[in-house]
GROMACS .gro file of C-alpha atoms in nm:
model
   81
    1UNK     CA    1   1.088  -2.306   0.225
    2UNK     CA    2   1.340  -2.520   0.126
    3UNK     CA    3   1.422  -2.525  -0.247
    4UNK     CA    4   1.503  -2.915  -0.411
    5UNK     CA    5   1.676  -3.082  -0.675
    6UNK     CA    6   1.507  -3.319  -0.852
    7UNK     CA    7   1.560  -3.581  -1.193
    8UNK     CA    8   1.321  -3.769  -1.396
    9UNK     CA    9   1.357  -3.995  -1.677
   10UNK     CA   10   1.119  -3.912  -1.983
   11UNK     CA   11   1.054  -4.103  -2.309
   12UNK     CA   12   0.942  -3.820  -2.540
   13UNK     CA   13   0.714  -3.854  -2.831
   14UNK     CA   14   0.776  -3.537  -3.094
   15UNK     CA   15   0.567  -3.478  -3.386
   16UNK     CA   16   0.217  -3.613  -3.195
   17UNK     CA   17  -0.127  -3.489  -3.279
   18UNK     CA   18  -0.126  -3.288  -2.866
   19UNK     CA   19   0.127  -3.215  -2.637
   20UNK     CA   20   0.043  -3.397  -2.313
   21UNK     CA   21   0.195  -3.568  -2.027
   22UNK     CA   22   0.094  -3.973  -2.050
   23UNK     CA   23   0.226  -4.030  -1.737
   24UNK     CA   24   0.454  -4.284  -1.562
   25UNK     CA   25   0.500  -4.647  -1.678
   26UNK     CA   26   0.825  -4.856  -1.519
   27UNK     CA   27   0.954  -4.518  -1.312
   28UNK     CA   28   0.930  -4.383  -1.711
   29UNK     CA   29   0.731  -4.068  -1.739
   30UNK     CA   30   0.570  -4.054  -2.107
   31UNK     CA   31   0.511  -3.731  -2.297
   32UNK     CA   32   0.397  -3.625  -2.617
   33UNK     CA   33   0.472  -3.270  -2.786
   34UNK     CA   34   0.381  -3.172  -3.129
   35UNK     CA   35   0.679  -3.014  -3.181
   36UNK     CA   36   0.848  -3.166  -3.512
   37UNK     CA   37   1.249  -3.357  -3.374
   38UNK     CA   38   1.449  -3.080  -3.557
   39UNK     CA   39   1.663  -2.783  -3.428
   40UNK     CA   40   1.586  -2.849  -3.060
   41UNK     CA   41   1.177  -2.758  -3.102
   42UNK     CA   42   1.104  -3.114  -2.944
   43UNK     CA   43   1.319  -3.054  -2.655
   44UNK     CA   44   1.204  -2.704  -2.577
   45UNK     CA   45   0.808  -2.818  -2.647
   46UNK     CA   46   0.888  -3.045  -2.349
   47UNK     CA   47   1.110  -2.796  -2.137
   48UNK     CA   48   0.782  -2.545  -2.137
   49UNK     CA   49   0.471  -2.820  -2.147
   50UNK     CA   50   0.707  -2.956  -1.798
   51UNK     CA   51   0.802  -2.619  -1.639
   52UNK     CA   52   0.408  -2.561  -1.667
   53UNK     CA   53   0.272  -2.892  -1.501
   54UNK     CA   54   0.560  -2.819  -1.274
   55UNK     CA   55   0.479  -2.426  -1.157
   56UNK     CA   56   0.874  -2.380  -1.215
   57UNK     CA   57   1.009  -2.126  -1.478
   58UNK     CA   58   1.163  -2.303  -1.790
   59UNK     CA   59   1.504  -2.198  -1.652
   60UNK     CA   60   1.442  -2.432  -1.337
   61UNK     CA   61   1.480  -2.721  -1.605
   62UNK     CA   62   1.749  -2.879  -1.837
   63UNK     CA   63   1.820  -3.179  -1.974
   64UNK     CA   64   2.103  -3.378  -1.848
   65UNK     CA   65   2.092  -3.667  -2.069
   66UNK     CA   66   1.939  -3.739  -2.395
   67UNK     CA   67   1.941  -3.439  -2.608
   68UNK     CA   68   1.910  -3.626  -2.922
   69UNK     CA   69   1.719  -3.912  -2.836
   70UNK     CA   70   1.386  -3.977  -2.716
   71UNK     CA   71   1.460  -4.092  -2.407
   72UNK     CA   72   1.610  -3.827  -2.172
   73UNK     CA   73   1.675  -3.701  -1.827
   74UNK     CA   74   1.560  -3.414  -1.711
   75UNK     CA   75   1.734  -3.177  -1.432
   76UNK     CA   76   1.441  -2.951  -1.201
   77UNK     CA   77   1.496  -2.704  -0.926
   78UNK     CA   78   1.308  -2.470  -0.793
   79UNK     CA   79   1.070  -2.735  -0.609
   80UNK     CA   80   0.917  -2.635  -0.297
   81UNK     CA   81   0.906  -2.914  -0.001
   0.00000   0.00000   0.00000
């Protein structure tokens, strides 16, 4: 197996009533967490809802871009072809 390197550009939604993944709108992929915008909890709501959907451990993820905003980009490895 050969292991790839992946990015994708989310718009996050913190604080929401259910942490789900919207899906993609304009190459955009939309998720909400419930996970209040303070100390990081937003971010790592989405690094754990993602590495889920994904099958990849949390470590397989990071955030390139965006750590303070709600629009970020996101780093994964790990992916199988």
């Amino acid at each position: 197996m050969v292991q790839k390197k992946a990015t994708v550009e989310v718009h996050l939604q913190p604080g929401a009533k259910s942490s789900e993944i919207l899906g993609f709108r304009d190459g955009v992929l939309y998720v909400r967490v419930t996970a209040p915008p303070r100390k990081g909890q937003a971010n790592q709501a989405l690094l754990m809802l993602m590495a889920e959907a994904l099958g990849v451990s949390e470590s397989d993820l990071a955030i390139i871009r965006g750590y303070a905003s709600r629009r970020k980009v996101l780093a994964v490895q790990g992916l199988d072809s």
